[in-house]
PDB file of C-alpha atoms in Angstrom:
ATOM      1  CA  MET A   1      80.064  15.075  48.340  1.00  0.00           C
ATOM      2  CA  LYS A   2      81.073  18.525  47.025  1.00  0.00           C
ATOM      3  CA  TYR A   3      79.257  17.660  43.795  1.00  0.00           C
ATOM      4  CA  ILE A   4      76.052  16.738  45.678  1.00  0.00           C
ATOM      5  CA  ASN A   5      76.183  19.943  47.719  1.00  0.00           C
ATOM      6  CA  LEU A   6      76.744  21.977  44.576  1.00  0.00           C
ATOM      7  CA  LEU A   7      73.740  20.338  42.910  1.00  0.00           C
ATOM      8  CA  PHE A   8      71.598  21.005  46.009  1.00  0.00           C
ATOM      9  CA  ILE A   9      72.607  24.663  46.188  1.00  0.00           C
ATOM     10  CA  SER A  10      72.127  25.059  42.479  1.00  0.00           C
ATOM     11  CA  GLY A  11      68.674  23.539  42.762  1.00  0.00           C
ATOM     12  CA  LEU A  12      67.709  25.913  45.529  1.00  0.00           C
ATOM     13  CA  LEU A  13      68.883  28.919  43.503  1.00  0.00           C
ATOM     14  CA  SER A  14      67.003  27.815  40.435  1.00  0.00           C
ATOM     15  CA  PHE A  15      63.852  27.175  42.531  1.00  0.00           C
ATOM     16  CA  ASN A  16      63.933  30.670  43.986  1.00  0.00           C
ATOM     17  CA  ALA A  17      64.675  32.307  40.665  1.00  0.00           C
ATOM     18  CA  SER A  18      62.198  30.209  38.724  1.00  0.00           C
ATOM     19  CA  ALA A  19      59.355  32.022  40.430  1.00  0.00           C
ATOM     20  CA  TYR A  20      60.084  35.140  38.429  1.00  0.00           C
ATOM     21  CA  PRO A  21      59.454  35.216  34.660  1.00  0.00           C
ATOM     22  CA  GLU A  22      62.825  35.842  33.083  1.00  0.00           C
ATOM     23  CA  TYR A  23      64.391  32.878  34.797  1.00  0.00           C
ATOM     24  CA  SER A  24      62.003  30.127  33.831  1.00  0.00           C
ATOM     25  CA  GLN A  25      59.612  29.040  31.164  1.00  0.00           C
ATOM     26  CA  PHE A  26      57.033  27.808  33.736  1.00  0.00           C
ATOM     27  CA  LYS A  27      55.824  29.981  36.602  1.00  0.00           C
ATOM     28  CA  ASN A  28      54.220  28.713  39.725  1.00  0.00           C
ATOM     29  CA  HIS A  29      52.702  32.017  40.838  1.00  0.00           C
ATOM     30  CA  ARG A  30      51.864  35.563  39.850  1.00  0.00           C
ATOM     31  CA  SER A  31      54.297  38.322  40.786  1.00  0.00           C
ATOM     32  CA  ILE A  32      54.222  41.969  41.726  1.00  0.00           C
ATOM     33  CA  PHE A  33      57.480  43.777  41.046  1.00  0.00           C
ATOM     34  CA  TYR A  34      57.550  47.220  42.699  1.00  0.00           C
ATOM     35  CA  VAL A  35      60.445  49.619  42.064  1.00  0.00           C
ATOM     36  CA  ALA A  36      61.397  52.983  43.552  1.00  0.00           C
ATOM     37  CA  ASP A  37      64.525  55.139  43.690  1.00  0.00           C
ATOM     38  CA  VAL A  38      64.785  55.035  47.506  1.00  0.00           C
ATOM     39  CA  LYS A  39      62.883  53.536  50.428  1.00  0.00           C
ATOM     40  CA  ASP A  40      60.667  56.506  51.248  1.00  0.00           C
ATOM     41  CA  LYS A  41      57.190  56.958  52.752  1.00  0.00           C
ATOM     42  CA  THR A  42      55.535  55.786  49.503  1.00  0.00           C
ATOM     43  CA  VAL A  43      57.506  52.534  49.588  1.00  0.00           C
ATOM     44  CA  GLU A  44      56.715  52.032  53.276  1.00  0.00           C
ATOM     45  CA  LYS A  45      53.023  52.634  52.531  1.00  0.00           C
ATOM     46  CA  PHE A  46      53.138  50.030  49.768  1.00  0.00           C
ATOM     47  CA  ILE A  47      54.766  47.503  52.090  1.00  0.00           C
ATOM     48  CA  ASN A  48      52.080  48.188  54.697  1.00  0.00           C
ATOM     49  CA  GLU A  49      49.420  47.682  52.039  1.00  0.00           C
ATOM     50  CA  LEU A  50      51.074  44.344  51.120  1.00  0.00           C
ATOM     51  CA  ASN A  51      50.705  43.269  54.731  1.00  0.00           C
ATOM     52  CA  GLN A  52      47.099  44.453  54.914  1.00  0.00           C
ATOM     53  CA  ASN A  53      46.242  42.563  51.723  1.00  0.00           C
ATOM     54  CA  LYS A  54      48.231  39.387  52.572  1.00  0.00           C
ATOM     55  CA  CYS A  55      45.193  37.111  52.485  1.00  0.00           C
ATOM     56  CA  LEU A  56      44.094  38.415  49.082  1.00  0.00           C
ATOM     57  CA  LEU A  57      47.636  38.098  47.699  1.00  0.00           C
ATOM     58  CA  ASP A  58      48.093  34.581  49.079  1.00  0.00           C
ATOM     59  CA  GLU A  59      44.696  33.505  47.752  1.00  0.00           C
ATOM     60  CA  ARG A  60      45.640  34.727  44.295  1.00  0.00           C
ATOM     61  CA  ASP A  61      49.050  33.141  44.543  1.00  0.00           C
ATOM     62  CA  ILE A  62      50.914  36.469  44.242  1.00  0.00           C
ATOM     63  CA  LYS A  63      54.508  36.848  45.364  1.00  0.00           C
ATOM     64  CA  THR A  64      56.009  40.283  45.704  1.00  0.00           C
ATOM     65  CA  LEU A  65      59.415  41.851  45.175  1.00  0.00           C
ATOM     66  CA  VAL A  66      60.021  45.424  46.308  1.00  0.00           C
ATOM     67  CA  VAL A  67      63.331  46.990  45.313  1.00  0.00           C
ATOM     68  CA  THR A  68      64.907  50.435  45.373  1.00  0.00           C
ATOM     69  CA  ARG A  69      67.648  51.581  43.089  1.00  0.00           C
ATOM     70  CA  ASN A  70      69.784  52.388  46.114  1.00  0.00           C
ATOM     71  CA  GLY A  71      69.864  48.739  47.311  1.00  0.00           C
ATOM     72  CA  PHE A  72      66.793  48.034  49.487  1.00  0.00           C
ATOM     73  CA  LYS A  73      64.960  44.801  48.606  1.00  0.00           C
ATOM     74  CA  LEU A  74      62.116  42.846  50.143  1.00  0.00           C
ATOM     75  CA  PRO A  75      62.496  39.944  50.516  1.00  0.00           C
ATOM     76  CA  ASN A  76      66.117  40.790  51.079  1.00  0.00           C
ATOM     77  CA  HIS A  77      67.551  37.298  50.449  1.00  0.00           C
ATOM     78  CA  MET A  78      65.913  36.401  47.142  1.00  0.00           C
ATOM     79  CA  PHE A  79      68.071  37.994  44.431  1.00  0.00           C
ATOM     80  CA  ASN A  80      71.498  39.536  44.133  1.00  0.00           C
ATOM     81  CA  GLN A  81      72.007  43.019  42.706  1.00  0.00           C
ATOM     82  CA  GLN A  82      72.887  41.747  39.218  1.00  0.00           C
ATOM     83  CA  GLN A  83      69.698  39.667  39.001  1.00  0.00           C
ATOM     84  CA  ILE A  84      67.690  42.740  40.057  1.00  0.00           C
ATOM     85  CA  GLU A  85      69.420  44.824  37.412  1.00  0.00           C
ATOM     86  CA  ASN A  86      68.513  42.173  34.819  1.00  0.00           C
ATOM     87  CA  MET A  87      64.847  42.257  35.905  1.00  0.00           C
ATOM     88  CA  LEU A  88      64.800  46.073  35.742  1.00  0.00           C
ATOM     89  CA  LYS A  89      66.074  45.865  32.181  1.00  0.00           C
ATOM     90  CA  SER A  90      63.731  43.014  31.239  1.00  0.00           C
ATOM     91  CA  TYR A  91      60.710  45.029  32.297  1.00  0.00           C
ATOM     92  CA  ASN A  92      61.992  48.327  30.911  1.00  0.00           C
ATOM     93  CA  LEU A  93      62.244  49.966  34.360  1.00  0.00           C
ATOM     94  CA  GLY A  94      65.293  52.132  33.692  1.00  0.00           C
ATOM     95  CA  ASP A  95      63.614  55.379  34.674  1.00  0.00           C
ATOM     96  CA  GLY A  96      60.689  56.288  36.866  1.00  0.00           C
ATOM     97  CA  ASN A  97      59.855  56.051  40.492  1.00  0.00           C
ATOM     98  CA  HIS A  98      57.188  54.061  42.370  1.00  0.00           C
ATOM     99  CA  ILE A  99      56.353  51.757  39.469  1.00  0.00           C
ATOM    100  CA  GLY A 100      54.595  48.474  39.938  1.00  0.00           C
ATOM    101  CA  ILE A 101      54.093  45.590  37.531  1.00  0.00           C
ATOM    102  CA  LEU A 102      51.764  42.652  37.816  1.00  0.00           C
ATOM    103  CA  ILE A 103      53.192  39.589  36.095  1.00  0.00           C
ATOM    104  CA  GLY A 104      50.935  36.684  35.313  1.00  0.00           C
ATOM    105  CA  LYS A 105      51.656  32.973  35.692  1.00  0.00           C
ATOM    106  CA  ASP A 106      52.461  32.964  32.001  1.00  0.00           C
ATOM    107  CA  GLY A 107      55.348  35.383  32.681  1.00  0.00           C
ATOM    108  CA  LYS A 108      53.764  38.254  30.772  1.00  0.00           C
ATOM    109  CA  GLU A 109      53.192  41.717  32.087  1.00  0.00           C
ATOM    110  CA  LYS A 110      49.468  42.102  32.851  1.00  0.00           C
ATOM    111  CA  HIS A 111      49.288  45.559  34.441  1.00  0.00           C
ATOM    112  CA  ARG A 112      51.653  48.467  35.150  1.00  0.00           C
ATOM    113  CA  TRP A 113      51.028  51.447  37.443  1.00  0.00           C
ATOM    114  CA  SER A 114      52.885  54.308  39.021  1.00  0.00           C
ATOM    115  CA  GLY A 115      52.201  55.919  42.344  1.00  0.00           C
ATOM    116  CA  ASP A 116      49.491  54.559  44.586  1.00  0.00           C
ATOM    117  CA  LEU A 117      47.812  51.240  43.778  1.00  0.00           C
ATOM    118  CA  ASP A 118      44.052  50.698  43.734  1.00  0.00           C
ATOM    119  CA  TRP A 119      44.052  47.265  45.389  1.00  0.00           C
ATOM    120  CA  SER A 120      40.405  46.567  44.637  1.00  0.00           C
ATOM    121  CA  SER A 121      40.849  47.271  40.948  1.00  0.00           C
ATOM    122  CA  LEU A 122      43.963  45.056  40.827  1.00  0.00           C
ATOM    123  CA  MET A 123      42.132  42.150  42.537  1.00  0.00           C
ATOM    124  CA  LEU A 124      39.223  42.482  40.059  1.00  0.00           C
ATOM    125  CA  LEU A 125      41.678  42.558  37.147  1.00  0.00           C
ATOM    126  CA  ILE A 126      43.286  39.345  38.394  1.00  0.00           C
ATOM    127  CA  ASP A 127      39.971  37.697  39.111  1.00  0.00           C
ATOM    128  CA  ASP A 128      38.865  38.388  35.547  1.00  0.00           C
ATOM    129  CA  MET A 129      41.825  36.439  34.095  1.00  0.00           C
ATOM    130  CA  PRO A 130      40.912  32.989  32.671  1.00  0.00           C
ATOM    131  CA  LEU A 131      43.404  31.092  34.843  1.00  0.00           C
ATOM    132  CA  ARG A 132      42.203  32.822  37.984  1.00  0.00           C
ATOM    133  CA  LYS A 133      38.549  32.113  37.051  1.00  0.00           C
ATOM    134  CA  ALA A 134      39.434  28.407  36.861  1.00  0.00           C
ATOM    135  CA  GLU A 135      41.174  28.639  40.242  1.00  0.00           C
ATOM    136  CA  MET A 136      38.121  30.321  41.816  1.00  0.00           C
ATOM    137  CA  ALA A 137      35.846  27.610  40.416  1.00  0.00           C
ATOM    138  CA  LYS A 138      37.886  24.996  42.284  1.00  0.00           C
ATOM    139  CA  LYS A 139      38.280  26.837  45.589  1.00  0.00           C
ATOM    140  CA  LYS A 140      36.112  29.329  47.393  1.00  0.00           C
ATOM    141  CA  SER A 141      37.563  32.459  48.944  1.00  0.00           C
ATOM    142  CA  HIS A 142      38.616  32.325  52.597  1.00  0.00           C
ATOM    143  CA  CYS A 143      39.501  36.009  52.898  1.00  0.00           C
ATOM    144  CA  VAL A 144      37.226  38.370  54.807  1.00  0.00           C
ATOM    145  CA  ILE A 145      36.866  41.825  53.322  1.00  0.00           C
TER     146      ILE A 145
END
């Protein structure tokens, strides 16, 4: 029974981690990884913008991870501190504040920005990607702008 529970827990951990590039060869969604030194007004603004753009993010199959170097993370249950440190190293985020990265379903970095994000430009960038074009051909938008 302990062995079955261990397999189940291990499967859940690998499922959660597999959504982010450095933990899996195959990705099931796009990711936005946003990093700051502390949770300040700029981070709060970004989180509010995530909520405002939820339909557009969901439609484009984008999951987000917001972290600060002093320990804040959203969602707060997804990764431990060592995993976050590994991601920071993987994406060369040792220095800098308020940096965002768009990661494609292929696990490659597609766009990087610092400071405020132009959401319209980001959505157009994603919509111009070949995989996203194929997704749009299969399913019409349900988001109201």
